[in-house]
């Protein structure tokens, strides 16, 4: 199936990046948000990222200032922000990147199933919820996949393409080709908790927080250990701030509820406390570290 028009629901931390890479790949993109202020914030993030990338390609001698600006302008022109869900009705692919709340996601898929054309493929960027349940809620489980991108979407090369038992070969192949068109490396995954990356990564982040909670080492030393001992670009506690403490908590809470006997799934008290305090990481300016915009303060 040929994709031309892409809808993205949610223009937050992940959604804005998905809008941007889809537009950069030449697709016409509708970015849907529930409120104008969220949409404005997401579009401003895209603007910032496009300027950064244009400046970088000039600096590296990959493009002239004129060509870099032309490329950014073309990307910008392919993006339409909307508060009207009906604008998604004739999209070929709708990717959902709203908060990690399964009930909210199911409600959204029910609504999308009712308004979108029958050929529309639905994809969720969920970190950890069962894709199949969202497919059932949409009323077209055979046209449902997971397209799980990584933060920051503009830079991370991977996309997990998740197929459920009902996803058709055609839908899976189309979703994979979308991943390739956005210049990501697609990996195929079954519909399992956390797919490949988060099943490995989140328990590791949790263990680092339990270590911090026990006082085994400081946050800075735990991070330095993994950065300099294992060559990771950032340590697990910085990464938790980067991903968002609320997102991390909702992933593990969901797992603990569904799989109470899996010892790798645990909820550090320190994570609950920070989230209660509204310290959600980089996006709120404080998590386990203090942040000044995109950088640690
Ligand atoms: N758009 C455009 N450019 C961006 C950008 C964005 N959104 N974010 C960062 N950049 C640019 C920076 O401006 C910088 O450019 P410069 O070299 O010209 O200054 C360049 O990218 C490198 O960034 P930084 O200097 O800030 O820092 P790093 O060199 O450490 O690179 C990183 C940043 C690529 C994020 C690297 O630290 C990294 O790979 N970290 C690990 C991230 C990771 O593991 N992500 C997965 C999280 S798990 C997940 O998302 C799943 C979910 O379901 C939970």
mmCIF file of C-alpha atoms and ligand atoms in Angstrom:
data_model
loop_
_atom_site.group_PDB
_atom_site.id
_atom_site.type_symbol
_atom_site.label_atom_id
_atom_site.label_comp_id
_atom_site.label_asym_id
_atom_site.label_seq_id
_atom_site.Cartn_x
_atom_site.Cartn_y
_atom_site.Cartn_z
ATOM 1 C CA UNK A 1 0.000 0.000 0.000
ATOM 2 C CA UNK A 2 1.359 3.438 -0.902
ATOM 3 C CA UNK A 3 1.459 5.981 1.900
ATOM 4 C CA UNK A 4 1.025 9.669 1.219
ATOM 5 C CA UNK A 5 -0.842 11.231 4.079
ATOM 6 C CA UNK A 6 0.212 10.556 7.665
ATOM 7 C CA UNK A 7 -1.668 11.567 10.800
ATOM 8 C CA UNK A 8 0.094 11.842 14.148
ATOM 9 C CA UNK A 9 -1.977 12.027 17.318
ATOM 10 C CA UNK A 10 -0.104 13.818 20.084
ATOM 11 C CA UNK A 11 2.622 16.398 19.516
ATOM 12 C CA UNK A 12 4.567 15.921 22.755
ATOM 13 C CA UNK A 13 8.040 14.548 23.436
ATOM 14 C CA UNK A 14 7.700 11.658 20.957
ATOM 15 C CA UNK A 15 4.877 12.890 18.730
ATOM 16 C CA UNK A 16 6.597 16.089 17.584
ATOM 17 C CA UNK A 17 9.635 14.048 16.540
ATOM 18 C CA UNK A 18 7.479 11.592 14.582
ATOM 19 C CA UNK A 19 5.720 14.488 12.819
ATOM 20 C CA UNK A 20 9.094 15.936 11.917
ATOM 21 C CA UNK A 21 10.764 12.795 10.560
ATOM 22 C CA UNK A 22 7.650 11.902 8.535
ATOM 23 C CA UNK A 23 7.611 15.381 6.976
ATOM 24 C CA UNK A 24 11.364 15.219 6.355
ATOM 25 C CA UNK A 25 10.761 11.950 4.490
ATOM 26 C CA UNK A 26 8.370 13.732 2.124
ATOM 27 C CA UNK A 27 4.988 12.700 3.564
ATOM 28 C CA UNK A 28 2.157 15.134 4.073
ATOM 29 C CA UNK A 29 1.588 15.175 7.830
ATOM 30 C CA UNK A 30 -1.367 16.166 9.988
ATOM 31 C CA UNK A 31 -0.333 16.764 13.595
ATOM 32 C CA UNK A 32 -3.365 16.446 15.849
ATOM 33 C CA UNK A 33 -3.488 17.749 19.417
ATOM 34 C CA UNK A 34 -6.367 18.167 21.832
ATOM 35 C CA UNK A 35 -5.442 21.726 22.807
ATOM 36 C CA UNK A 36 -3.917 24.677 20.941
ATOM 37 C CA UNK A 37 -1.238 25.218 23.619
ATOM 38 C CA UNK A 38 0.044 21.614 23.243
ATOM 39 C CA UNK A 39 0.061 21.949 19.474
ATOM 40 C CA UNK A 40 1.961 25.265 19.643
ATOM 41 C CA UNK A 41 4.502 23.713 21.993
ATOM 42 C CA UNK A 42 5.037 20.716 19.697
ATOM 43 C CA UNK A 43 5.369 22.835 16.556
ATOM 44 C CA UNK A 44 7.841 25.121 18.366
ATOM 45 C CA UNK A 45 9.937 22.050 19.243
ATOM 46 C CA UNK A 46 9.953 21.005 15.587
ATOM 47 C CA UNK A 47 11.020 24.499 14.608
ATOM 48 C CA UNK A 48 13.900 24.402 17.082
ATOM 49 C CA UNK A 49 15.022 20.982 15.883
ATOM 50 C CA UNK A 50 14.812 21.953 12.192
ATOM 51 C CA UNK A 51 16.928 25.069 12.831
ATOM 52 C CA UNK A 52 19.479 22.989 14.765
ATOM 53 C CA UNK A 53 19.705 20.426 11.980
ATOM 54 C CA UNK A 54 19.951 23.062 9.229
ATOM 55 C CA UNK A 55 22.719 24.905 11.092
ATOM 56 C CA UNK A 56 24.567 21.620 11.641
ATOM 57 C CA UNK A 57 24.459 20.587 7.990
ATOM 58 C CA UNK A 58 25.850 24.007 6.985
ATOM 59 C CA UNK A 59 28.563 23.765 9.659
ATOM 60 C CA UNK A 60 29.562 20.308 8.414
ATOM 61 C CA UNK A 61 29.671 21.545 4.810
ATOM 62 C CA UNK A 62 26.849 19.181 3.779
ATOM 63 C CA UNK A 63 24.642 21.993 2.449
ATOM 64 C CA UNK A 64 24.800 25.693 1.671
ATOM 65 C CA UNK A 65 22.852 28.009 4.021
ATOM 66 C CA UNK A 66 20.342 28.553 1.227
ATOM 67 C CA UNK A 67 19.783 24.831 0.562
ATOM 68 C CA UNK A 68 19.554 24.018 4.279
ATOM 69 C CA UNK A 69 16.900 26.699 4.760
ATOM 70 C CA UNK A 70 15.048 25.498 1.650
ATOM 71 C CA UNK A 71 15.000 21.915 3.022
ATOM 72 C CA UNK A 72 13.685 23.088 6.404
ATOM 73 C CA UNK A 73 11.022 25.227 4.683
ATOM 74 C CA UNK A 74 9.893 22.244 2.577
ATOM 75 C CA UNK A 75 9.587 20.089 5.694
ATOM 76 C CA UNK A 76 7.648 22.846 7.491
ATOM 77 C CA UNK A 77 5.267 23.190 4.536
ATOM 78 C CA UNK A 78 4.336 19.491 4.695
ATOM 79 C CA UNK A 79 3.110 19.824 8.301
ATOM 80 C CA UNK A 80 -0.424 20.907 9.166
ATOM 81 C CA UNK A 81 -1.339 21.299 12.815
ATOM 82 C CA UNK A 82 -4.954 20.550 13.656
ATOM 83 C CA UNK A 83 -7.341 20.350 16.606
ATOM 84 C CA UNK A 84 -9.954 18.612 14.470
ATOM 85 C CA UNK A 85 -9.866 14.809 14.619
ATOM 86 C CA UNK A 86 -11.763 14.671 11.305
ATOM 87 C CA UNK A 87 -8.582 15.813 9.522
ATOM 88 C CA UNK A 88 -7.264 12.302 10.213
ATOM 89 C CA UNK A 89 -10.159 10.622 8.405
ATOM 90 C CA UNK A 90 -8.446 10.178 5.032
ATOM 91 C CA UNK A 91 -4.908 9.593 6.299
ATOM 92 C CA UNK A 92 -3.256 6.397 5.024
ATOM 93 C CA UNK A 93 -1.448 5.845 8.312
ATOM 94 C CA UNK A 94 -2.298 7.295 11.722
ATOM 95 C CA UNK A 95 0.404 7.059 14.397
ATOM 96 C CA UNK A 96 -0.674 7.617 17.973
ATOM 97 C CA UNK A 97 1.815 9.072 20.448
ATOM 98 C CA UNK A 98 -0.333 10.186 23.374
ATOM 99 C CA UNK A 99 0.431 9.582 27.049
ATOM 100 C CA UNK A 100 0.861 6.027 28.321
ATOM 101 C CA UNK A 101 -2.702 5.425 29.503
ATOM 102 C CA UNK A 102 -4.249 2.302 27.997
ATOM 103 C CA UNK A 103 -7.864 3.355 28.598
ATOM 104 C CA UNK A 104 -7.257 6.709 26.903
ATOM 105 C CA UNK A 105 -5.541 4.989 24.002
ATOM 106 C CA UNK A 106 -8.402 2.504 23.583
ATOM 107 C CA UNK A 107 -10.952 5.324 23.615
ATOM 108 C CA UNK A 108 -8.946 7.143 20.949
ATOM 109 C CA UNK A 109 -8.746 4.028 18.738
ATOM 110 C CA UNK A 110 -12.487 3.540 19.070
ATOM 111 C CA UNK A 111 -12.995 7.100 17.804
ATOM 112 C CA UNK A 112 -10.431 6.709 15.016
ATOM 113 C CA UNK A 113 -11.978 3.404 13.939
ATOM 114 C CA UNK A 114 -15.285 5.208 13.510
ATOM 115 C CA UNK A 115 -13.993 8.163 11.455
ATOM 116 C CA UNK A 116 -11.022 6.912 9.393
ATOM 117 C CA UNK A 117 -11.373 5.405 5.911
ATOM 118 C CA UNK A 118 -11.356 1.583 5.909
ATOM 119 C CA UNK A 119 -7.804 1.362 4.447
ATOM 120 C CA UNK A 120 -6.209 3.528 7.157
ATOM 121 C CA UNK A 121 -3.487 1.714 9.059
ATOM 122 C CA UNK A 122 -3.257 2.426 12.781
ATOM 123 C CA UNK A 123 0.096 2.447 14.551
ATOM 124 C CA UNK A 124 0.836 3.046 18.199
ATOM 125 C CA UNK A 125 4.073 4.389 19.596
ATOM 126 C CA UNK A 126 3.308 2.793 22.951
ATOM 127 C CA UNK A 127 6.342 1.878 25.039
ATOM 128 C CA UNK A 128 4.837 -1.158 26.674
ATOM 129 C CA UNK A 129 1.095 -1.720 26.289
ATOM 130 C CA UNK A 130 -0.357 -4.615 24.261
ATOM 131 C CA UNK A 131 -0.815 -3.435 20.689
ATOM 132 C CA UNK A 132 -3.500 -6.083 20.093
ATOM 133 C CA UNK A 133 -5.828 -4.523 22.683
ATOM 134 C CA UNK A 134 -5.696 -1.203 20.842
ATOM 135 C CA UNK A 135 -6.366 -3.013 17.563
ATOM 136 C CA UNK A 136 -9.484 -4.606 19.048
ATOM 137 C CA UNK A 137 -10.661 -1.199 20.328
ATOM 138 C CA UNK A 138 -10.274 0.270 16.825
ATOM 139 C CA UNK A 139 -12.562 -2.390 15.339
ATOM 140 C CA UNK A 140 -9.910 -3.271 12.718
ATOM 141 C CA UNK A 141 -7.298 -5.385 14.540
ATOM 142 C CA UNK A 142 -5.802 -6.646 11.266
ATOM 143 C CA UNK A 143 -4.769 -3.064 10.368
ATOM 144 C CA UNK A 144 -3.027 -2.367 13.693
ATOM 145 C CA UNK A 145 0.736 -2.345 14.318
ATOM 146 C CA UNK A 146 3.200 -0.884 16.748
ATOM 147 C CA UNK A 147 5.704 1.672 15.442
ATOM 148 C CA UNK A 148 7.893 2.328 18.429
ATOM 149 C CA UNK A 149 10.377 5.164 18.012
ATOM 150 C CA UNK A 150 13.085 6.265 20.424
ATOM 151 C CA UNK A 151 13.814 9.547 22.116
ATOM 152 C CA UNK A 152 15.045 11.841 20.604
ATOM 153 C CA UNK A 153 13.171 10.621 17.539
ATOM 154 C CA UNK A 154 15.124 12.898 15.199
ATOM 155 C CA UNK A 155 18.428 11.256 16.157
ATOM 156 C CA UNK A 156 17.800 7.672 17.290
ATOM 157 C CA UNK A 157 18.090 5.275 14.376
ATOM 158 C CA UNK A 158 15.772 2.472 15.499
ATOM 159 C CA UNK A 159 12.077 1.791 15.038
ATOM 160 C CA UNK A 160 10.481 -1.366 16.422
ATOM 161 C CA UNK A 161 7.733 -2.641 14.140
ATOM 162 C CA UNK A 162 5.374 -4.687 16.279
ATOM 163 C CA UNK A 163 2.966 -7.164 14.783
ATOM 164 C CA UNK A 164 0.108 -8.767 16.631
ATOM 165 C CA UNK A 165 -1.342 -12.159 15.776
ATOM 166 C CA UNK A 166 -3.936 -10.395 13.643
ATOM 167 C CA UNK A 167 -1.756 -7.874 11.786
ATOM 168 C CA UNK A 168 -1.800 -8.733 8.075
ATOM 169 C CA UNK A 169 1.419 -9.190 6.091
ATOM 170 C CA UNK A 170 0.527 -6.190 3.939
ATOM 171 C CA UNK A 171 0.001 -3.897 6.930
ATOM 172 C CA UNK A 172 3.240 -5.063 8.557
ATOM 173 C CA UNK A 173 5.209 -4.581 5.319
ATOM 174 C CA UNK A 174 3.733 -1.098 4.813
ATOM 175 C CA UNK A 175 4.565 -0.069 8.380
ATOM 176 C CA UNK A 176 8.119 -1.370 7.943
ATOM 177 C CA UNK A 177 8.491 0.552 4.683
ATOM 178 C CA UNK A 178 7.344 3.706 6.473
ATOM 179 C CA UNK A 179 10.127 3.152 9.033
ATOM 180 C CA UNK A 180 12.659 2.761 6.222
ATOM 181 C CA UNK A 181 11.353 5.880 4.448
ATOM 182 C CA UNK A 182 12.040 7.876 7.615
ATOM 183 C CA UNK A 183 15.616 6.516 7.471
ATOM 184 C CA UNK A 184 15.253 4.354 10.560
ATOM 185 C CA UNK A 185 16.441 0.801 11.013
ATOM 186 C CA UNK A 186 13.279 -1.284 11.511
ATOM 187 C CA UNK A 187 13.335 -4.390 13.672
ATOM 188 C CA UNK A 188 10.385 -6.785 13.759
ATOM 189 C CA UNK A 189 8.994 -7.643 17.199
ATOM 190 C CA UNK A 190 6.143 -9.665 18.580
ATOM 191 C CA UNK A 191 3.539 -8.000 20.778
ATOM 192 C CA UNK A 192 5.339 -8.693 24.070
ATOM 193 C CA UNK A 193 5.795 -6.424 27.129
ATOM 194 C CA UNK A 194 8.337 -3.730 26.217
ATOM 195 C CA UNK A 195 9.067 -5.394 22.849
ATOM 196 C CA UNK A 196 12.875 -5.705 22.529
ATOM 197 C CA UNK A 197 14.404 -2.454 23.776
ATOM 198 C CA UNK A 198 12.236 -1.551 26.749
ATOM 199 C CA UNK A 199 12.129 -5.156 27.966
ATOM 200 C CA UNK A 200 15.904 -4.861 28.376
ATOM 201 C CA UNK A 201 16.297 -1.143 29.067
ATOM 202 C CA UNK A 202 13.570 -0.365 31.611
ATOM 203 C CA UNK A 203 14.562 -3.098 34.123
ATOM 204 C CA UNK A 204 18.124 -1.743 33.857
ATOM 205 C CA UNK A 205 16.907 1.800 34.592
ATOM 206 C CA UNK A 206 14.832 0.441 37.503
ATOM 207 C CA UNK A 207 17.886 -1.348 38.954
ATOM 208 C CA UNK A 208 19.875 1.900 38.808
ATOM 209 C CA UNK A 209 17.123 3.692 40.774
ATOM 210 C CA UNK A 210 16.985 0.896 43.361
ATOM 211 C CA UNK A 211 20.758 1.246 43.691
ATOM 212 C CA UNK A 212 20.369 4.982 44.266
ATOM 213 C CA UNK A 213 17.570 4.348 46.770
ATOM 214 C CA UNK A 214 19.766 1.938 48.749
ATOM 215 C CA UNK A 215 22.584 4.476 48.734
ATOM 216 C CA UNK A 216 24.995 2.100 46.993
ATOM 217 C CA UNK A 217 26.378 4.966 44.906
ATOM 218 C CA UNK A 218 25.445 8.517 43.922
ATOM 219 C CA UNK A 219 23.445 9.257 40.777
ATOM 220 C CA UNK A 220 26.498 10.891 39.192
ATOM 221 C CA UNK A 221 28.689 7.859 39.965
ATOM 222 C CA UNK A 222 26.125 5.325 38.708
ATOM 223 C CA UNK A 223 25.867 7.315 35.465
ATOM 224 C CA UNK A 224 29.626 7.742 35.133
ATOM 225 C CA UNK A 225 30.082 4.003 35.717
ATOM 226 C CA UNK A 226 27.864 3.041 32.788
ATOM 227 C CA UNK A 227 29.148 5.842 30.552
ATOM 228 C CA UNK A 228 32.822 5.148 31.051
ATOM 229 C CA UNK A 229 32.663 1.466 31.956
ATOM 230 C CA UNK A 230 30.312 0.379 29.202
ATOM 231 C CA UNK A 231 30.515 3.190 26.667
ATOM 232 C CA UNK A 232 26.842 4.171 26.962
ATOM 233 C CA UNK A 233 26.151 7.691 25.657
ATOM 234 C CA UNK A 234 24.367 8.560 28.917
ATOM 235 C CA UNK A 235 24.015 6.758 32.251
ATOM 236 C CA UNK A 236 20.717 5.140 33.340
ATOM 237 C CA UNK A 237 19.644 7.894 35.721
ATOM 238 C CA UNK A 238 20.234 10.661 33.199
ATOM 239 C CA UNK A 239 18.380 8.464 30.726
ATOM 240 C CA UNK A 240 15.406 8.184 33.097
ATOM 241 C CA UNK A 241 15.308 11.999 33.284
ATOM 242 C CA UNK A 242 15.572 12.096 29.506
ATOM 243 C CA UNK A 243 12.754 9.600 28.887
ATOM 244 C CA UNK A 244 10.543 11.169 31.592
ATOM 245 C CA UNK A 245 9.905 9.860 35.096
ATOM 246 C CA UNK A 246 6.140 9.730 34.510
ATOM 247 C CA UNK A 247 6.613 7.617 31.373
ATOM 248 C CA UNK A 248 9.036 5.289 33.147
ATOM 249 C CA UNK A 249 6.671 4.932 36.115
ATOM 250 C CA UNK A 250 3.657 4.216 33.938
ATOM 251 C CA UNK A 251 5.598 1.509 32.071
ATOM 252 C CA UNK A 252 6.619 -0.315 35.253
ATOM 253 C CA UNK A 253 3.262 0.185 36.961
ATOM 254 C CA UNK A 254 1.531 -1.405 33.983
ATOM 255 C CA UNK A 255 3.951 -4.340 34.020
ATOM 256 C CA UNK A 256 3.735 -4.913 37.776
ATOM 257 C CA UNK A 257 -0.040 -4.999 37.536
ATOM 258 C CA UNK A 258 -0.059 -7.438 34.616
ATOM 259 C CA UNK A 259 2.932 -9.587 35.574
ATOM 260 C CA UNK A 260 3.151 -9.513 39.390
ATOM 261 C CA UNK A 261 5.447 -12.559 39.470
ATOM 262 C CA UNK A 262 8.151 -11.145 37.188
ATOM 263 C CA UNK A 263 11.000 -10.019 39.510
ATOM 264 C CA UNK A 264 12.545 -7.754 36.838
ATOM 265 C CA UNK A 265 9.460 -5.535 37.020
ATOM 266 C CA UNK A 266 9.649 -3.456 40.206
ATOM 267 C CA UNK A 267 8.676 0.096 41.170
ATOM 268 C CA UNK A 268 11.366 2.071 43.029
ATOM 269 C CA UNK A 269 9.803 4.260 45.746
ATOM 270 C CA UNK A 270 12.130 7.098 44.742
ATOM 271 C CA UNK A 271 10.481 7.128 41.304
ATOM 272 C CA UNK A 272 6.962 7.338 42.739
ATOM 273 C CA UNK A 273 7.999 10.183 45.060
ATOM 274 C CA UNK A 274 9.579 12.269 42.306
ATOM 275 C CA UNK A 275 6.540 11.859 40.058
ATOM 276 C CA UNK A 276 4.240 12.881 42.939
ATOM 277 C CA UNK A 277 6.374 16.004 43.362
ATOM 278 C CA UNK A 278 5.956 16.829 39.666
ATOM 279 C CA UNK A 279 9.673 16.299 39.035
ATOM 280 C CA UNK A 280 9.336 14.466 35.738
ATOM 281 C CA UNK A 281 12.858 14.931 34.376
ATOM 282 C CA UNK A 282 14.206 17.086 31.579
ATOM 283 C CA UNK A 283 10.763 18.197 30.394
ATOM 284 C CA UNK A 284 9.887 19.844 33.745
ATOM 285 C CA UNK A 285 13.416 21.145 34.444
ATOM 286 C CA UNK A 286 14.029 18.665 37.280
ATOM 287 C CA UNK A 287 14.023 14.921 37.877
ATOM 288 C CA UNK A 288 16.985 13.203 39.456
ATOM 289 C CA UNK A 289 19.029 16.104 38.074
ATOM 290 C CA UNK A 290 18.242 19.755 37.398
ATOM 291 C CA UNK A 291 17.956 20.686 33.709
ATOM 292 C CA UNK A 292 18.457 23.909 31.843
ATOM 293 C CA UNK A 293 16.503 23.310 28.643
ATOM 294 C CA UNK A 294 17.997 20.303 26.864
ATOM 295 C CA UNK A 295 21.165 20.184 28.962
ATOM 296 C CA UNK A 296 21.859 19.203 32.570
ATOM 297 C CA UNK A 297 22.216 22.354 34.705
HETATM 298 N N1 LIG B 1 16.815 17.617 17.025
HETATM 299 C C1 LIG B 1 17.931 18.003 16.371
HETATM 300 N N2 LIG B 1 19.155 17.937 16.918
HETATM 301 C C2 LIG B 1 19.249 17.464 18.191
HETATM 302 C C3 LIG B 1 18.123 17.040 18.918
HETATM 303 C C4 LIG B 1 16.860 17.131 18.289
HETATM 304 N N3 LIG B 1 15.756 16.767 18.901
HETATM 305 N N4 LIG B 1 18.525 16.615 20.143
HETATM 306 C C5 LIG B 1 19.868 16.769 20.181
HETATM 307 N N5 LIG B 1 20.304 17.280 19.013
HETATM 308 C C6 LIG B 1 21.674 17.593 18.629
HETATM 309 C C7 LIG B 1 22.332 18.517 19.641
HETATM 310 O O1 LIG B 1 21.997 19.866 19.393
HETATM 311 C C8 LIG B 1 23.781 18.258 19.413
HETATM 312 O O2 LIG B 1 24.232 19.003 18.320
HETATM 313 P P1 LIG B 1 25.710 19.655 18.357
HETATM 314 O O3 LIG B 1 26.647 18.488 18.339
HETATM 315 O O4 LIG B 1 25.756 20.478 17.110
HETATM 316 O O5 LIG B 1 25.755 20.457 19.622
HETATM 317 C C9 LIG B 1 23.816 16.784 19.013
HETATM 318 O O6 LIG B 1 22.480 16.432 18.673
HETATM 319 C C10 LIG B 1 24.295 15.914 20.133
HETATM 320 O O7 LIG B 1 23.544 16.206 21.295
HETATM 321 P P2 LIG B 1 24.186 16.579 22.698
HETATM 322 O O8 LIG B 1 25.446 17.365 22.530
HETATM 323 O O9 LIG B 1 23.099 17.173 23.539
HETATM 324 O O10 LIG B 1 24.523 15.242 23.432
HETATM 325 P P3 LIG B 1 25.031 13.808 22.977
HETATM 326 O O11 LIG B 1 26.223 13.894 22.104
HETATM 327 O O12 LIG B 1 25.102 13.025 24.232
HETATM 328 O O13 LIG B 1 23.877 13.171 22.098
HETATM 329 C C11 LIG B 1 21.958 11.763 22.375
HETATM 330 C C12 LIG B 1 22.569 13.165 22.535
HETATM 331 C C13 LIG B 1 21.920 11.404 20.893
HETATM 332 C C14 LIG B 1 20.566 11.864 22.924
HETATM 333 C C15 LIG B 1 22.856 10.703 23.125
HETATM 334 O O14 LIG B 1 23.149 11.145 24.407
HETATM 335 C C16 LIG B 1 22.160 9.369 23.218
HETATM 336 O O15 LIG B 1 22.164 8.587 22.292
HETATM 337 N N6 LIG B 1 21.563 9.066 24.416
HETATM 338 C C17 LIG B 1 20.818 7.856 24.660
HETATM 339 C C18 LIG B 1 19.398 8.068 24.250
HETATM 340 C C19 LIG B 1 18.575 6.819 24.393
HETATM 341 O O16 LIG B 1 18.979 5.800 24.911
HETATM 342 N N7 LIG B 1 17.313 6.921 23.913
HETATM 343 C C20 LIG B 1 16.359 5.848 24.027
HETATM 344 C C21 LIG B 1 15.509 6.117 25.208
HETATM 345 S S1 LIG B 1 14.335 4.841 25.464
HETATM 346 C C22 LIG B 1 13.025 5.295 24.569
HETATM 347 O O17 LIG B 1 12.965 6.332 23.953
HETATM 348 C C23 LIG B 1 11.887 4.345 24.547
HETATM 349 C C24 LIG B 1 10.690 4.862 25.298
HETATM 350 O O18 LIG B 1 9.605 4.021 24.987
HETATM 351 C C25 LIG B 1 10.879 4.883 26.785
#
